[in-house]
Structures are given as structure tokens and as C-alpha cells.
mmCIF file of C-alpha atoms in Angstrom:
data_model
loop_
_atom_site.group_PDB
_atom_site.id
_atom_site.type_symbol
_atom_site.label_atom_id
_atom_site.label_comp_id
_atom_site.label_asym_id
_atom_site.label_seq_id
_atom_site.Cartn_x
_atom_site.Cartn_y
_atom_site.Cartn_z
ATOM 1 C CA UNK A 623 104.489 76.806 100.347
ATOM 2 C CA UNK A 624 104.839 78.467 103.741
ATOM 3 C CA UNK A 625 101.594 78.403 105.680
ATOM 4 C CA UNK A 626 100.092 81.871 106.297
ATOM 5 C CA UNK A 627 99.409 83.054 109.810
ATOM 6 C CA UNK A 628 95.867 82.599 111.032
ATOM 7 C CA UNK A 629 93.730 85.664 110.287
ATOM 8 C CA UNK A 630 90.724 86.053 112.594
ATOM 9 C CA UNK A 631 87.675 87.185 110.630
ATOM 10 C CA UNK A 632 87.335 90.337 112.720
ATOM 11 C CA UNK A 633 90.904 91.400 111.826
ATOM 12 C CA UNK A 634 90.873 90.658 108.107
ATOM 13 C CA UNK A 635 89.631 94.083 107.002
ATOM 14 C CA UNK A 636 92.364 96.652 106.367
ATOM 15 C CA UNK A 637 90.431 99.320 108.271
ATOM 16 C CA UNK A 638 90.915 97.396 111.522
ATOM 17 C CA UNK A 639 94.168 98.219 113.341
ATOM 18 C CA UNK A 640 96.381 95.224 114.105
ATOM 19 C CA UNK A 641 99.846 96.363 115.239
ATOM 20 C CA UNK A 642 100.996 92.773 115.856
ATOM 21 C CA UNK A 643 100.245 91.635 112.299
ATOM 22 C CA UNK A 644 103.300 89.801 110.931
ATOM 23 C CA UNK A 645 102.568 88.185 107.531
ATOM 24 C CA UNK A 646 104.889 85.523 106.101
ATOM 25 C CA UNK A 647 106.966 86.536 103.072
ATOM 26 C CA UNK A 648 106.333 84.102 100.181
ATOM 27 C CA UNK A 649 108.578 85.736 97.560
ATOM 28 C CA UNK A 650 110.487 83.022 95.629
ATOM 29 C CA UNK A 651 114.212 83.457 95.135
ATOM 30 C CA UNK A 652 113.853 84.492 91.472
ATOM 31 C CA UNK A 653 111.751 87.528 92.506
ATOM 32 C CA UNK A 654 113.969 88.735 95.337
ATOM 33 C CA UNK A 655 115.614 92.152 94.714
ATOM 34 C CA UNK A 656 119.104 90.734 94.197
ATOM 35 C CA UNK A 657 117.824 88.210 91.657
ATOM 36 C CA UNK A 658 115.742 90.788 89.764
ATOM 37 C CA UNK A 659 118.790 93.024 89.526
ATOM 38 C CA UNK A 660 120.521 90.246 87.567
ATOM 39 C CA UNK A 661 117.635 88.879 85.491
ATOM 40 C CA UNK A 662 113.889 89.482 85.312
ATOM 41 C CA UNK A 663 111.826 86.365 84.485
ATOM 42 C CA UNK A 664 109.834 86.744 81.277
ATOM 43 C CA UNK A 665 106.575 86.268 83.214
ATOM 44 C CA UNK A 666 107.306 88.954 85.830
ATOM 45 C CA UNK A 667 107.648 92.714 86.084
ATOM 46 C CA UNK A 668 110.988 94.111 87.230
ATOM 47 C CA UNK A 669 109.732 96.078 90.247
ATOM 48 C CA UNK A 670 111.274 94.564 93.383
ATOM 49 C CA UNK A 671 108.643 96.255 95.586
ATOM 50 C CA UNK A 672 105.388 98.125 94.894
ATOM 51 C CA UNK A 673 107.304 101.351 95.556
ATOM 52 C CA UNK A 674 108.988 100.912 92.161
ATOM 53 C CA UNK A 675 105.641 100.816 90.332
ATOM 54 C CA UNK A 676 104.637 104.218 88.959
ATOM 55 C CA UNK A 677 101.192 103.606 87.446
ATOM 56 C CA UNK A 678 98.986 102.654 90.390
ATOM 57 C CA UNK A 679 96.103 104.969 89.375
ATOM 58 C CA UNK A 680 95.994 103.348 85.931
ATOM 59 C CA UNK A 681 96.129 99.848 87.419
ATOM 60 C CA UNK A 682 93.292 100.704 89.775
ATOM 61 C CA UNK A 683 91.168 101.984 86.873
ATOM 62 C CA UNK A 684 91.914 98.840 84.812
ATOM 63 C CA UNK A 685 91.326 96.331 87.617
ATOM 64 C CA UNK A 686 88.581 93.723 87.407
ATOM 65 C CA UNK A 687 88.076 94.050 91.174
ATOM 66 C CA UNK A 688 88.417 97.452 92.821
ATOM 67 C CA UNK A 689 91.339 97.833 95.226
ATOM 68 C CA UNK A 690 92.880 100.572 97.359
ATOM 69 C CA UNK A 691 96.467 101.514 98.134
ATOM 70 C CA UNK A 692 97.942 102.244 101.557
ATOM 71 C CA UNK A 693 99.827 105.354 102.677
ATOM 72 C CA UNK A 694 102.963 104.061 100.917
ATOM 73 C CA UNK A 695 100.997 103.647 97.646
ATOM 74 C CA UNK A 696 101.258 99.869 98.023
ATOM 75 C CA UNK A 697 98.241 97.912 96.725
ATOM 76 C CA UNK A 698 96.030 96.153 99.271
ATOM 77 C CA UNK A 699 94.295 92.851 98.591
ATOM 78 C CA UNK A 700 90.584 93.649 98.064
ATOM 79 C CA UNK A 701 89.516 90.839 100.423
ATOM 80 C CA UNK A 702 91.749 92.019 103.278
ATOM 81 C CA UNK A 703 94.748 90.541 105.040
ATOM 82 C CA UNK A 704 95.984 87.205 103.693
ATOM 83 C CA UNK A 705 98.736 86.295 106.159
ATOM 84 C CA UNK A 706 101.240 86.463 103.294
ATOM 85 C CA UNK A 707 103.404 89.322 102.079
ATOM 86 C CA UNK A 708 105.825 89.679 99.175
ATOM 87 C CA UNK A 709 105.089 88.544 95.611
ATOM 88 C CA UNK A 710 104.820 85.083 94.080
ATOM 89 C CA UNK A 711 103.008 86.309 90.946
ATOM 90 C CA UNK A 712 104.040 88.206 87.842
ATOM 91 C CA UNK A 713 102.800 91.605 88.934
ATOM 92 C CA UNK A 714 102.201 93.587 92.079
ATOM 93 C CA UNK A 715 98.523 94.244 92.704
ATOM 94 C CA UNK A 716 96.004 92.521 90.468
ATOM 95 C CA UNK A 717 97.160 89.753 88.136
ATOM 96 C CA UNK A 718 94.514 89.277 85.471
ATOM 97 C CA UNK A 719 93.453 85.758 84.470
ATOM 98 C CA UNK A 720 90.759 83.970 82.461
ATOM 99 C CA UNK A 721 88.797 80.781 83.115
ATOM 100 C CA UNK A 722 86.909 79.476 80.065
ATOM 101 C CA UNK A 723 84.244 76.913 80.959
ATOM 102 C CA UNK A 724 83.233 74.706 78.040
ATOM 103 C CA UNK A 725 80.041 72.640 78.124
ATOM 104 C CA UNK A 726 78.714 70.400 75.349
ATOM 105 C CA UNK A 727 75.333 68.664 74.931
ATOM 106 C CA UNK A 728 73.527 71.160 77.183
ATOM 107 C CA UNK A 729 70.820 69.220 79.012
ATOM 108 C CA UNK A 730 70.705 65.891 80.874
ATOM 109 C CA UNK A 731 73.596 64.499 78.804
ATOM 110 C CA UNK A 732 75.800 67.580 79.071
ATOM 111 C CA UNK A 733 79.553 67.260 79.423
ATOM 112 C CA UNK A 734 82.112 69.643 80.931
ATOM 113 C CA UNK A 735 85.648 69.983 79.619
ATOM 114 C CA UNK A 736 88.352 69.894 82.301
ATOM 115 C CA UNK A 737 92.127 69.641 82.117
ATOM 116 C CA UNK A 738 94.556 68.042 84.535
ATOM 117 C CA UNK A 739 96.875 70.771 85.809
ATOM 118 C CA UNK A 740 100.590 70.027 85.744
ATOM 119 C CA UNK A 741 101.270 71.854 89.017
ATOM 120 C CA UNK A 742 98.884 69.990 91.348
ATOM 121 C CA UNK A 743 97.483 67.221 89.086
ATOM 122 C CA UNK A 744 93.919 68.332 89.841
ATOM 123 C CA UNK A 745 91.011 68.701 87.411
ATOM 124 C CA UNK A 746 90.320 72.331 86.509
ATOM 125 C CA UNK A 747 88.866 74.551 83.839
ATOM 126 C CA UNK A 748 91.416 75.491 81.177
ATOM 127 C CA UNK A 749 92.808 78.957 81.695
ATOM 128 C CA UNK A 750 95.691 81.161 82.657
ATOM 129 C CA UNK A 751 97.019 84.676 82.829
ATOM 130 C CA UNK A 752 96.131 87.471 80.400
ATOM 131 C CA UNK A 753 99.081 88.747 78.394
ATOM 132 C CA UNK A 754 99.773 92.512 78.478
ATOM 133 C CA UNK A 755 98.942 92.890 74.785
ATOM 134 C CA UNK A 756 95.584 91.080 74.682
ATOM 135 C CA UNK A 757 91.987 91.467 75.794
ATOM 136 C CA UNK A 758 90.267 89.071 78.171
ATOM 137 C CA UNK A 759 88.267 87.646 75.246
ATOM 138 C CA UNK A 760 91.459 87.010 73.266
ATOM 139 C CA UNK A 761 93.036 85.348 76.292
ATOM 140 C CA UNK A 762 90.022 83.051 76.753
ATOM 141 C CA UNK A 763 90.385 81.764 73.196
ATOM 142 C CA UNK A 764 94.172 81.501 73.352
ATOM 143 C CA UNK A 765 94.230 79.547 76.625
ATOM 144 C CA UNK A 766 91.580 77.147 75.338
ATOM 145 C CA UNK A 767 93.521 76.494 72.157
ATOM 146 C CA UNK A 768 96.875 76.127 73.920
ATOM 147 C CA UNK A 769 95.620 73.673 76.557
ATOM 148 C CA UNK A 770 93.014 71.651 74.644
ATOM 149 C CA UNK A 771 93.453 72.336 70.921
ATOM 150 C CA UNK A 772 89.942 73.800 70.713
ATOM 151 C CA UNK A 773 89.480 76.728 68.337
ATOM 152 C CA UNK A 774 86.271 78.435 69.450
ATOM 153 C CA UNK A 775 86.687 81.740 67.657
ATOM 154 C CA UNK A 776 83.240 81.365 66.041
ATOM 155 C CA UNK A 777 81.561 81.023 69.447
ATOM 156 C CA UNK A 778 80.576 84.010 71.545
ATOM 157 C CA UNK A 779 81.470 83.502 75.213
ATOM 158 C CA UNK A 780 78.930 84.276 77.921
ATOM 159 C CA UNK A 781 80.724 86.288 80.597
ATOM 160 C CA UNK A 782 79.706 84.837 83.960
ATOM 161 C CA UNK A 783 81.759 87.001 86.283
ATOM 162 C CA UNK A 784 84.898 88.946 87.039
ATOM 163 C CA UNK A 785 86.032 87.836 90.477
ATOM 164 C CA UNK A 786 88.875 87.388 92.912
ATOM 165 C CA UNK A 787 90.484 83.952 92.779
ATOM 166 C CA UNK A 788 91.505 82.076 95.916
ATOM 167 C CA UNK A 789 94.995 81.454 94.550
ATOM 168 C CA UNK A 790 97.685 79.877 96.739
ATOM 169 C CA UNK A 791 100.220 82.429 95.455
ATOM 170 C CA UNK A 792 98.287 85.481 96.647
ATOM 171 C CA UNK A 793 99.631 87.900 99.227
ATOM 172 C CA UNK A 794 98.598 91.193 100.796
ATOM 173 C CA UNK A 795 100.079 93.049 97.814
ATOM 174 C CA UNK A 796 99.623 90.672 94.844
ATOM 175 C CA UNK A 797 96.598 88.586 93.907
ATOM 176 C CA UNK A 798 94.615 87.077 91.009
ATOM 177 C CA UNK A 799 91.277 88.207 89.561
ATOM 178 C CA UNK A 800 89.681 86.305 86.719
ATOM 179 C CA UNK A 801 87.096 86.662 83.995
ATOM 180 C CA UNK A 802 85.118 83.425 83.821
ATOM 181 C CA UNK A 803 83.160 82.748 80.649
ATOM 182 C CA UNK A 804 80.917 79.983 79.362
ATOM 183 C CA UNK A 805 81.174 78.413 75.908
ATOM 184 C CA UNK A 806 78.265 76.150 74.921
ATOM 185 C CA UNK A 807 78.920 73.591 72.181
ATOM 186 C CA UNK A 808 76.214 71.524 70.464
ATOM 187 C CA UNK A 809 78.194 68.314 70.877
ATOM 188 C CA UNK A 810 81.395 66.878 72.317
ATOM 189 C CA UNK A 811 84.419 67.396 70.067
ATOM 190 C CA UNK A 812 87.930 65.864 70.181
ATOM 191 C CA UNK A 813 90.412 67.579 72.484
ATOM 192 C CA UNK A 814 94.162 67.195 72.968
ATOM 193 C CA UNK A 815 95.991 68.224 76.137
ATOM 194 C CA UNK A 816 98.993 70.494 75.607
ATOM 195 C CA UNK A 817 100.988 73.328 77.149
ATOM 196 C CA UNK A 818 100.622 73.053 80.966
ATOM 197 C CA UNK A 819 97.717 70.587 80.806
ATOM 198 C CA UNK A 820 98.569 66.915 81.333
ATOM 199 C CA UNK A 821 95.205 65.632 80.156
ATOM 200 C CA UNK A 822 91.880 66.924 78.805
ATOM 201 C CA UNK A 823 88.629 65.135 79.626
ATOM 202 C CA UNK A 824 84.911 65.551 79.012
ATOM 203 C CA UNK A 825 83.070 64.777 82.259
ATOM 204 C CA UNK A 826 79.316 64.189 82.739
ATOM 205 C CA UNK A 827 78.041 67.365 84.392
ATOM 206 C CA UNK A 828 74.285 67.514 84.628
ATOM 207 C CA UNK A 829 74.916 68.687 88.216
ATOM 208 C CA UNK A 830 77.831 69.356 90.544
ATOM 209 C CA UNK A 831 77.091 66.060 92.292
ATOM 210 C CA UNK A 832 77.310 64.113 89.039
ATOM 211 C CA UNK A 833 80.507 65.932 88.072
ATOM 212 C CA UNK A 834 82.288 65.354 91.372
ATOM 213 C CA UNK A 835 81.198 61.703 91.415
ATOM 214 C CA UNK A 836 82.682 61.215 87.946
ATOM 215 C CA UNK A 837 85.923 62.952 88.901
ATOM 216 C CA UNK A 838 86.251 60.828 92.053
ATOM 217 C CA UNK A 839 85.543 57.654 90.051
ATOM 218 C CA UNK A 840 88.458 58.599 87.802
ATOM 219 C CA UNK A 841 90.701 58.826 90.860
ATOM 220 C CA UNK A 842 91.074 62.571 90.528
ATOM 221 C CA UNK A 843 90.207 65.716 92.477
ATOM 222 C CA UNK A 844 88.433 68.907 91.426
ATOM 223 C CA UNK A 845 90.494 72.088 91.853
ATOM 224 C CA UNK A 846 88.708 73.822 94.748
ATOM 225 C CA UNK A 847 89.147 77.364 93.408
ATOM 226 C CA UNK A 848 87.225 76.446 90.242
ATOM 227 C CA UNK A 849 84.316 74.751 91.966
ATOM 228 C CA UNK A 850 82.246 77.958 92.404
ATOM 229 C CA UNK A 851 82.976 79.000 88.804
ATOM 230 C CA UNK A 852 81.741 75.671 87.444
ATOM 231 C CA UNK A 853 78.725 75.679 89.762
ATOM 232 C CA UNK A 854 77.786 79.135 88.475
ATOM 233 C CA UNK A 855 78.039 77.926 84.859
ATOM 234 C CA UNK A 856 75.803 74.921 85.544
ATOM 235 C CA UNK A 857 73.303 77.127 87.357
ATOM 236 C CA UNK A 858 73.238 79.526 84.410
ATOM 237 C CA UNK A 859 72.385 76.698 82.007
ATOM 238 C CA UNK A 860 69.783 75.247 84.369
ATOM 239 C CA UNK A 861 67.886 78.557 84.269
ATOM 240 C CA UNK A 862 67.612 78.588 80.471
#
């Protein structure tokens, strides 16, 4: 991954003029115009640039996190300049994801379900991208089942937030926003890692400190982008 240019805090907002801004293009070879003209990956849209997208008003209305478009009708990252341009995600603009957080034995003995990601080998909540033909709630259940074997259709998820994700693939014109939801189980149940999860583990999680200590003791690392999501879930349970 090419490192983005440094973005001073005072220049991050799109309303601030910065004529010298020169973001790094992170488009992989399979999403370059010449490659898309030959074959479009199943996980990506065919538009080589945002100019080829014709439904920006609809995408803005559907977005989890509000975003604006520039004078060219190109989408602008809601958090401002990223130092990256191009697209390393399936869609231009917002790419919708889900992050189901599963906790069992709520209380002092509670456990949190994490999977080991196959891309960075870090511990993370199960999850992934929402398919075009499904709701966020359907995607939460599907991702859980695909990565851990858990069928939680009889449980009602508690929606904790709909937020931007600090994803390494984001750019000025393509980013990830996720619905995070909490599932509370009465007890720990068997899980089996599958799909893009290398392992699935129940970790002690009475607090973030206990969780991170347990992950470190296992010789693993917590995926930084999911830390605030997990912390919010634990805080929600602590208030009950």
C-alpha cells in the first residue's frame, strides 16, 4: 500500500483551498480503465471514474453517512481529504459494510467473538460488505454465518451505530461506512471459522483492558478500526 501524503488538520476539510494538493493514486491494476474495459471483477462496478456513475443523487439519499459531490459530480469523502485518490473498493463513493459484534455471558464472565482476518491476520469482529440485493440486517446475519457458522436469525440485533470506517483502502472518492450491531447470547456456543476468517475465538471481555490482554497473551493483535466499535458495545452492556 502506497503511503498517503501527510494531511495537516487545518487542510483536511474540502472547503479549505489547497492548490498544491497532490493525492497518491491507489487504484489496483484490475480497476484501471484498460482492465475494466476487458473484464469487470465480480465485486466491483464497471465505472472507471465517478464521471461514469449516473445515480449520485440516489446514492447520496441511500448513504449511511451524508456526503457531498464536487463541481464534477465526483463524491467527496465525508471526513475530508485522505491523501489518496482513485478507487481500491468495489464502488465509487460509499461502500456499505456491516460489523456484527457478538457477546455471550453478559456480565463479569462475558465473552466476545472475534475472527482472525485472512488479509492482515489480526483479530476483528466478523463482517464484510453489504450485497446490492440485501438489507443491512440480512448482511449482518449472512456475514456471521459465513465466517463463524453462527445462525442468529432468532436474535434481534441492537444497532449501535452507522459510521465511517478507517479503512486502509479509502480514498478521496471511495470509502467504507458500516452498520455495527450487537448480538447478546445467553452462553458461549461452538463456532467454526470459514470464508475469509482463519480462526474464530471467544475472548474474555469484561472490559477493553481484559480483552486486549487476552488477545496479546494469544500472540495476536486487535484490528485497530474495530476497537471503537467493540468499546461502544461493551459500554452499552455496562449501562444495562
